[in-house]
mmCIF file with all atom_site columns, C-alpha atoms in Angstrom:
data_model
loop_
_atom_site.group_PDB
_atom_site.id
_atom_site.type_symbol
_atom_site.label_atom_id
_atom_site.label_alt_id
_atom_site.label_comp_id
_atom_site.label_asym_id
_atom_site.label_entity_id
_atom_site.label_seq_id
_atom_site.pdbx_PDB_ins_code
_atom_site.Cartn_x
_atom_site.Cartn_y
_atom_site.Cartn_z
_atom_site.occupancy
_atom_site.B_iso_or_equiv
_atom_site.pdbx_formal_charge
_atom_site.auth_seq_id
_atom_site.auth_comp_id
_atom_site.auth_asym_id
_atom_site.auth_atom_id
_atom_site.pdbx_PDB_model_num
ATOM 1   C CA . MET F 1 1   ? 127.183 101.274 121.449 1.00 46.00 ? 10  MET F CA 1
ATOM 2   C CA . ARG F 1 2   ? 123.979 100.558 119.577 1.00 43.00 ? 11  ARG F CA 1
ATOM 3   C CA . GLN F 1 3   ? 121.231 103.184 119.287 1.00 42.00 ? 12  GLN F CA 1
ATOM 4   C CA . SER F 1 4   ? 117.635 102.257 119.591 1.00 37.00 ? 13  SER F CA 1
ATOM 5   C CA . THR F 1 5   ? 115.635 102.668 116.399 1.00 41.00 ? 14  THR F CA 1
ATOM 6   C CA . THR F 1 6   ? 112.295 102.331 118.159 1.00 38.00 ? 15  THR F CA 1
ATOM 7   C CA . ARG F 1 7   ? 110.046 105.248 117.432 1.00 39.00 ? 16  ARG F CA 1
ATOM 8   C CA . ARG F 1 8   ? 108.109 106.840 120.207 1.00 37.00 ? 17  ARG F CA 1
ATOM 9   C CA . ARG F 1 9   ? 104.433 106.796 119.395 1.00 39.00 ? 18  ARG F CA 1
ATOM 10  C CA . GLU F 1 10  ? 102.400 109.736 120.487 1.00 42.00 ? 19  GLU F CA 1
ATOM 11  C CA . ARG F 1 11  ? 98.679  109.430 120.392 1.00 45.00 ? 20  ARG F CA 1
ATOM 12  C CA . THR F 1 12  ? 97.016  112.532 119.059 1.00 53.00 ? 21  THR F CA 1
ATOM 13  C CA . MET F 1 13  ? 93.827  113.941 120.470 1.00 56.00 ? 22  MET F CA 1
ATOM 14  C CA . GLY F 1 14  ? 90.764  113.259 118.418 1.00 67.00 ? 23  GLY F CA 1
ATOM 15  C CA . ALA F 1 15  ? 87.829  115.540 117.852 1.00 81.00 ? 24  ALA F CA 1
ATOM 16  C CA . PRO F 1 16  ? 86.539  117.017 121.077 1.00 88.00 ? 25  PRO F CA 1
ATOM 17  C CA . ILE F 1 17  ? 83.677  115.759 123.165 1.00 91.00 ? 26  ILE F CA 1
ATOM 18  C CA . VAL F 1 18  ? 81.392  118.722 123.745 1.00 93.00 ? 27  VAL F CA 1
ATOM 19  C CA . VAL F 1 19  ? 79.446  118.788 126.986 1.00 94.00 ? 28  VAL F CA 1
ATOM 20  C CA . LYS F 1 20  ? 76.697  121.391 127.179 1.00 94.00 ? 29  LYS F CA 1
ATOM 21  C CA . LEU F 1 21  ? 75.805  122.672 130.616 1.00 96.00 ? 30  LEU F CA 1
ATOM 22  C CA . TYR F 1 22  ? 72.443  124.340 131.268 1.00 94.00 ? 31  TYR F CA 1
ATOM 23  C CA . GLY F 1 23  ? 71.038  126.371 134.149 1.00 96.00 ? 32  GLY F CA 1
ATOM 24  C CA . GLU F 1 24  ? 72.993  127.049 137.316 1.00 96.00 ? 33  GLU F CA 1
ATOM 25  C CA . LEU F 1 25  ? 76.508  125.696 137.744 1.00 97.00 ? 34  LEU F CA 1
ATOM 26  C CA . ASP F 1 26  ? 76.704  126.127 141.480 1.00 97.00 ? 35  ASP F CA 1
ATOM 27  C CA . TYR F 1 27  ? 77.586  124.484 144.768 1.00 96.00 ? 36  TYR F CA 1
ATOM 28  C CA . PRO F 1 28  ? 74.401  122.383 145.017 1.00 96.00 ? 37  PRO F CA 1
ATOM 29  C CA . SER F 1 29  ? 74.902  121.001 141.497 1.00 96.00 ? 38  SER F CA 1
ATOM 30  C CA . ALA F 1 30  ? 78.677  120.437 141.750 1.00 97.00 ? 39  ALA F CA 1
ATOM 31  C CA . ALA F 1 31  ? 78.771  116.808 142.875 1.00 97.00 ? 40  ALA F CA 1
ATOM 32  C CA . ARG F 1 32  ? 76.154  115.742 140.337 1.00 96.00 ? 41  ARG F CA 1
ATOM 33  C CA . THR F 1 33  ? 77.937  117.596 137.519 1.00 96.00 ? 42  THR F CA 1
ATOM 34  C CA . ASN F 1 34  ? 81.315  116.114 138.503 1.00 97.00 ? 43  ASN F CA 1
ATOM 35  C CA . ARG F 1 35  ? 79.820  112.627 138.314 1.00 96.00 ? 44  ARG F CA 1
ATOM 36  C CA . ARG F 1 36  ? 78.775  113.330 134.731 1.00 94.00 ? 45  ARG F CA 1
ATOM 37  C CA . LEU F 1 37  ? 82.096  114.911 133.705 1.00 95.00 ? 46  LEU F CA 1
ATOM 38  C CA . ASP F 1 38  ? 84.471  112.455 135.398 1.00 95.00 ? 47  ASP F CA 1
ATOM 39  C CA . PRO F 1 39  ? 84.005  109.639 132.829 1.00 94.00 ? 48  PRO F CA 1
ATOM 40  C CA . VAL F 1 40  ? 84.760  112.069 130.005 1.00 91.00 ? 49  VAL F CA 1
ATOM 41  C CA . THR F 1 41  ? 88.034  113.150 131.603 1.00 92.00 ? 50  THR F CA 1
ATOM 42  C CA . ALA F 1 42  ? 89.066  109.639 132.655 1.00 90.00 ? 51  ALA F CA 1
ATOM 43  C CA . GLY F 1 43  ? 90.200  108.362 129.262 1.00 86.00 ? 52  GLY F CA 1
ATOM 44  C CA . ASP F 1 44  ? 93.588  108.634 127.604 1.00 90.00 ? 53  ASP F CA 1
ATOM 45  C CA . ARG F 1 45  ? 94.232  112.176 126.286 1.00 92.00 ? 54  ARG F CA 1
ATOM 46  C CA . PRO F 1 46  ? 90.663  113.447 126.670 1.00 92.00 ? 55  PRO F CA 1
ATOM 47  C CA . HIS F 1 47  ? 89.735  116.482 124.593 1.00 91.00 ? 56  HIS F CA 1
ATOM 48  C CA . MET F 1 48  ? 86.678  118.037 126.176 1.00 92.00 ? 57  MET F CA 1
ATOM 49  C CA . VAL F 1 49  ? 84.879  121.293 125.488 1.00 94.00 ? 58  VAL F CA 1
ATOM 50  C CA . LEU F 1 50  ? 82.464  122.549 128.128 1.00 96.00 ? 59  LEU F CA 1
ATOM 51  C CA . ASP F 1 51  ? 79.800  124.678 126.472 1.00 96.00 ? 60  ASP F CA 1
ATOM 52  C CA . LEU F 1 52  ? 78.674  127.243 129.064 1.00 97.00 ? 61  LEU F CA 1
ATOM 53  C CA . THR F 1 53  ? 76.553  129.339 126.697 1.00 96.00 ? 62  THR F CA 1
ATOM 54  C CA . ARG F 1 54  ? 73.348  128.259 128.477 1.00 96.00 ? 63  ARG F CA 1
ATOM 55  C CA . VAL F 1 55  ? 74.682  128.589 132.025 1.00 97.00 ? 64  VAL F CA 1
ATOM 56  C CA . ASP F 1 56  ? 72.725  131.273 133.880 1.00 95.00 ? 65  ASP F CA 1
ATOM 57  C CA . PHE F 1 57  ? 74.739  131.381 137.083 1.00 96.00 ? 66  PHE F CA 1
ATOM 58  C CA . LEU F 1 58  ? 78.240  130.383 138.185 1.00 97.00 ? 67  LEU F CA 1
ATOM 59  C CA . ASP F 1 59  ? 79.467  130.372 141.795 1.00 96.00 ? 68  ASP F CA 1
ATOM 60  C CA . CYS F 1 60  ? 82.454  128.952 143.685 1.00 96.00 ? 69  CYS F CA 1
ATOM 61  C CA . GLY F 1 61  ? 81.023  125.429 143.426 1.00 97.00 ? 70  GLY F CA 1
ATOM 62  C CA . GLY F 1 62  ? 80.771  125.755 139.647 1.00 97.00 ? 71  GLY F CA 1
ATOM 63  C CA . ILE F 1 63  ? 84.295  127.156 139.445 1.00 98.00 ? 72  ILE F CA 1
ATOM 64  C CA . GLY F 1 64  ? 85.421  124.110 141.392 1.00 98.00 ? 73  GLY F CA 1
ATOM 65  C CA . VAL F 1 65  ? 83.745  121.881 138.793 1.00 98.00 ? 74  VAL F CA 1
ATOM 66  C CA . LEU F 1 66  ? 85.618  123.657 135.969 1.00 98.00 ? 75  LEU F CA 1
ATOM 67  C CA . CYS F 1 67  ? 88.966  123.443 137.762 1.00 98.00 ? 76  CYS F CA 1
ATOM 68  C CA . ARG F 1 68  ? 88.439  119.741 138.616 1.00 98.00 ? 77  ARG F CA 1
ATOM 69  C CA . ALA F 1 69  ? 87.604  118.911 134.983 1.00 97.00 ? 78  ALA F CA 1
ATOM 70  C CA . ARG F 1 70  ? 90.666  120.820 133.747 1.00 97.00 ? 79  ARG F CA 1
ATOM 71  C CA . ARG F 1 71  ? 92.940  119.126 136.293 1.00 97.00 ? 80  ARG F CA 1
ATOM 72  C CA . ARG F 1 72  ? 91.598  115.626 135.427 1.00 97.00 ? 81  ARG F CA 1
ATOM 73  C CA . ALA F 1 73  ? 91.926  116.229 131.670 1.00 96.00 ? 82  ALA F CA 1
ATOM 74  C CA . ARG F 1 74  ? 95.514  117.445 132.048 1.00 95.00 ? 83  ARG F CA 1
ATOM 75  C CA . ALA F 1 75  ? 96.414  114.540 134.383 1.00 96.00 ? 84  ALA F CA 1
ATOM 76  C CA . HIS F 1 76  ? 95.398  112.160 131.565 1.00 95.00 ? 85  HIS F CA 1
ATOM 77  C CA . GLY F 1 77  ? 97.346  114.095 128.916 1.00 95.00 ? 86  GLY F CA 1
ATOM 78  C CA . GLY F 1 78  ? 94.267  115.874 127.555 1.00 95.00 ? 87  GLY F CA 1
ATOM 79  C CA . ARG F 1 79  ? 92.831  119.298 127.256 1.00 94.00 ? 88  ARG F CA 1
ATOM 80  C CA . LEU F 1 80  ? 89.762  121.243 128.350 1.00 95.00 ? 89  LEU F CA 1
ATOM 81  C CA . SER F 1 81  ? 88.300  124.303 126.651 1.00 95.00 ? 90  SER F CA 1
ATOM 82  C CA . LEU F 1 82  ? 85.315  126.449 127.648 1.00 97.00 ? 91  LEU F CA 1
ATOM 83  C CA . VAL F 1 83  ? 82.719  128.030 125.379 1.00 97.00 ? 92  VAL F CA 1
ATOM 84  C CA . ILE F 1 84  ? 81.610  131.260 127.042 1.00 96.00 ? 93  ILE F CA 1
ATOM 85  C CA . THR F 1 85  ? 79.574  134.029 125.469 1.00 95.00 ? 94  THR F CA 1
ATOM 86  C CA . ASP F 1 86  ? 78.024  135.589 128.590 1.00 96.00 ? 95  ASP F CA 1
ATOM 87  C CA . PRO F 1 87  ? 80.133  138.499 129.881 1.00 96.00 ? 96  PRO F CA 1
ATOM 88  C CA . ARG F 1 88  ? 78.919  137.801 133.461 1.00 96.00 ? 97  ARG F CA 1
ATOM 89  C CA . ILE F 1 89  ? 80.513  134.342 133.382 1.00 96.00 ? 98  ILE F CA 1
ATOM 90  C CA . LEU F 1 90  ? 83.739  135.793 131.964 1.00 96.00 ? 99  LEU F CA 1
ATOM 91  C CA . ARG F 1 91  ? 83.750  138.472 134.686 1.00 96.00 ? 100 ARG F CA 1
ATOM 92  C CA . THR F 1 92  ? 83.281  135.815 137.359 1.00 96.00 ? 101 THR F CA 1
ATOM 93  C CA . LEU F 1 93  ? 86.257  133.813 136.055 1.00 96.00 ? 102 LEU F CA 1
ATOM 94  C CA . ASP F 1 94  ? 88.285  137.005 135.727 1.00 96.00 ? 103 ASP F CA 1
ATOM 95  C CA . ALA F 1 95  ? 87.419  138.082 139.310 1.00 96.00 ? 104 ALA F CA 1
ATOM 96  C CA . VAL F 1 96  ? 89.001  134.893 140.657 1.00 96.00 ? 105 VAL F CA 1
ATOM 97  C CA . GLY F 1 97  ? 91.974  135.110 138.281 1.00 96.00 ? 106 GLY F CA 1
ATOM 98  C CA . LEU F 1 98  ? 91.098  132.097 136.105 1.00 95.00 ? 107 LEU F CA 1
ATOM 99  C CA . THR F 1 99  ? 90.494  133.508 132.646 1.00 92.00 ? 108 THR F CA 1
ATOM 100 C CA . GLY F 1 100 ? 94.120  132.794 131.718 1.00 92.00 ? 109 GLY F CA 1
ATOM 101 C CA . SER F 1 101 ? 93.862  129.217 133.023 1.00 93.00 ? 110 SER F CA 1
ATOM 102 C CA . PHE F 1 102 ? 91.344  128.058 130.418 1.00 94.00 ? 111 PHE F CA 1
ATOM 103 C CA . ASP F 1 103 ? 91.172  128.070 126.620 1.00 94.00 ? 112 ASP F CA 1
ATOM 104 C CA . ILE F 1 104 ? 88.063  130.174 126.071 1.00 95.00 ? 113 ILE F CA 1
ATOM 105 C CA . LEU F 1 105 ? 86.193  129.789 122.781 1.00 94.00 ? 114 LEU F CA 1
ATOM 106 C CA . GLY F 1 106 ? 83.374  131.861 121.344 1.00 92.00 ? 115 GLY F CA 1
ATOM 107 C CA . ALA F 1 107 ? 81.534  128.818 119.941 1.00 90.00 ? 116 ALA F CA 1
ATOM 108 C CA . ALA F 1 108 ? 81.655  125.033 120.107 1.00 85.00 ? 117 ALA F CA 1
ATOM 109 C CA . PRO F 1 109 ? 83.721  123.296 117.417 1.00 83.00 ? 118 PRO F CA 1
ATOM 110 C CA . ASP F 1 110 ? 81.885  122.172 114.282 1.00 77.00 ? 119 ASP F CA 1
ATOM 111 C CA . THR F 1 111 ? 83.526  118.733 114.434 1.00 62.00 ? 120 THR F CA 1
ATOM 112 C CA . ALA F 1 112 ? 81.189  117.427 117.140 1.00 54.00 ? 121 ALA F CA 1
ATOM 113 C CA . ARG F 1 113 ? 77.653  116.137 116.753 1.00 40.00 ? 122 ARG F CA 1
ATOM 114 C CA . PRO F 1 114 ? 74.973  116.108 119.493 1.00 44.00 ? 123 PRO F CA 1
ATOM 115 C CA . VAL F 1 115 ? 74.337  112.847 121.294 1.00 38.00 ? 124 VAL F CA 1
ATOM 116 C CA . ASP F 1 116 ? 71.344  112.693 123.610 1.00 41.00 ? 125 ASP F CA 1
ATOM 117 C CA . ASP F 1 117 ? 72.423  110.597 126.561 1.00 44.00 ? 126 ASP F CA 1
ATOM 118 C CA . GLY F 1 118 ? 69.705  111.926 128.867 1.00 39.00 ? 127 GLY F CA 1
ATOM 119 C CA . PRO F 1 119 ? 69.909  115.256 130.629 1.00 37.00 ? 128 PRO F CA 1
ATOM 120 C CA . CYS F 1 120 ? 71.032  115.572 134.191 1.00 40.00 ? 129 CYS F CA 1
ATOM 121 C CA . THR F 1 121 ? 69.801  118.485 136.260 1.00 41.00 ? 130 THR F CA 1
ATOM 122 C CA . THR F 1 122 ? 72.669  120.721 137.346 1.00 49.00 ? 131 THR F CA 1
ATOM 123 C CA . GLY F 1 123 ? 70.688  123.104 139.488 1.00 48.00 ? 132 GLY F CA 1
ATOM 124 C CA . GLY F 1 124 ? 67.891  125.573 139.094 1.00 47.00 ? 133 GLY F CA 1
ATOM 125 C CA . GLY F 1 125 ? 66.178  123.380 136.535 1.00 44.00 ? 134 GLY F CA 1
ATOM 126 C CA . GLY F 1 126 ? 69.273  123.094 134.344 1.00 44.00 ? 135 GLY F CA 1
ATOM 127 C CA . SER F 1 127 ? 70.760  120.027 132.778 1.00 46.00 ? 136 SER F CA 1
ATOM 128 C CA . VAL F 1 128 ? 73.939  118.470 131.441 1.00 53.00 ? 137 VAL F CA 1
ATOM 129 C CA . THR F 1 129 ? 73.911  116.943 127.993 1.00 52.00 ? 138 THR F CA 1
ATOM 130 C CA . SER F 1 130 ? 76.812  115.877 125.867 1.00 51.00 ? 139 SER F CA 1
ATOM 131 C CA . ALA F 1 131 ? 77.810  115.866 122.250 1.00 48.00 ? 140 ALA F CA 1
ATOM 132 C CA . ALA F 1 132 ? 80.432  113.489 121.009 1.00 43.00 ? 141 ALA F CA 1
ATOM 133 C CA . ALA F 1 133 ? 82.581  113.664 117.947 1.00 39.00 ? 142 ALA F CA 1
ATOM 134 C CA . PRO F 1 134 ? 81.703  111.240 115.168 1.00 34.00 ? 143 PRO F CA 1
ATOM 135 C CA . HIS F 1 135 ? 83.771  108.068 115.237 1.00 36.00 ? 144 HIS F CA 1
ATOM 136 C CA . SER F 1 136 ? 85.996  107.523 112.219 1.00 35.00 ? 145 SER F CA 1
#
């Protein structure tokens, strides 16, 4: 019997795409925020970092946004991390038992550079902007 010598190719994740969220991540802003995040999590092996350092408020709608983004990234073989520095946001995630479900970082990775693709209001005067890794 002949063995196959074909190597399995695994595509590695590149530098992360950092999406900065501003203002209130809440139920009224959830659909609009999902529309902005869905294209980022739709690719092959997406590596996304959601920077929540400028998020003032997080409710069940915002938690749904985070869970949806994580689920979509994983479904495409990727990964999602959160940048959280506000103890109130951490307490909210902890209260619903989700702190262990996310990779939580203290700062965004240095490998990404800001890209201004036009802010999108998330709620309460906030916006969504993204930063993409440099292309090699």
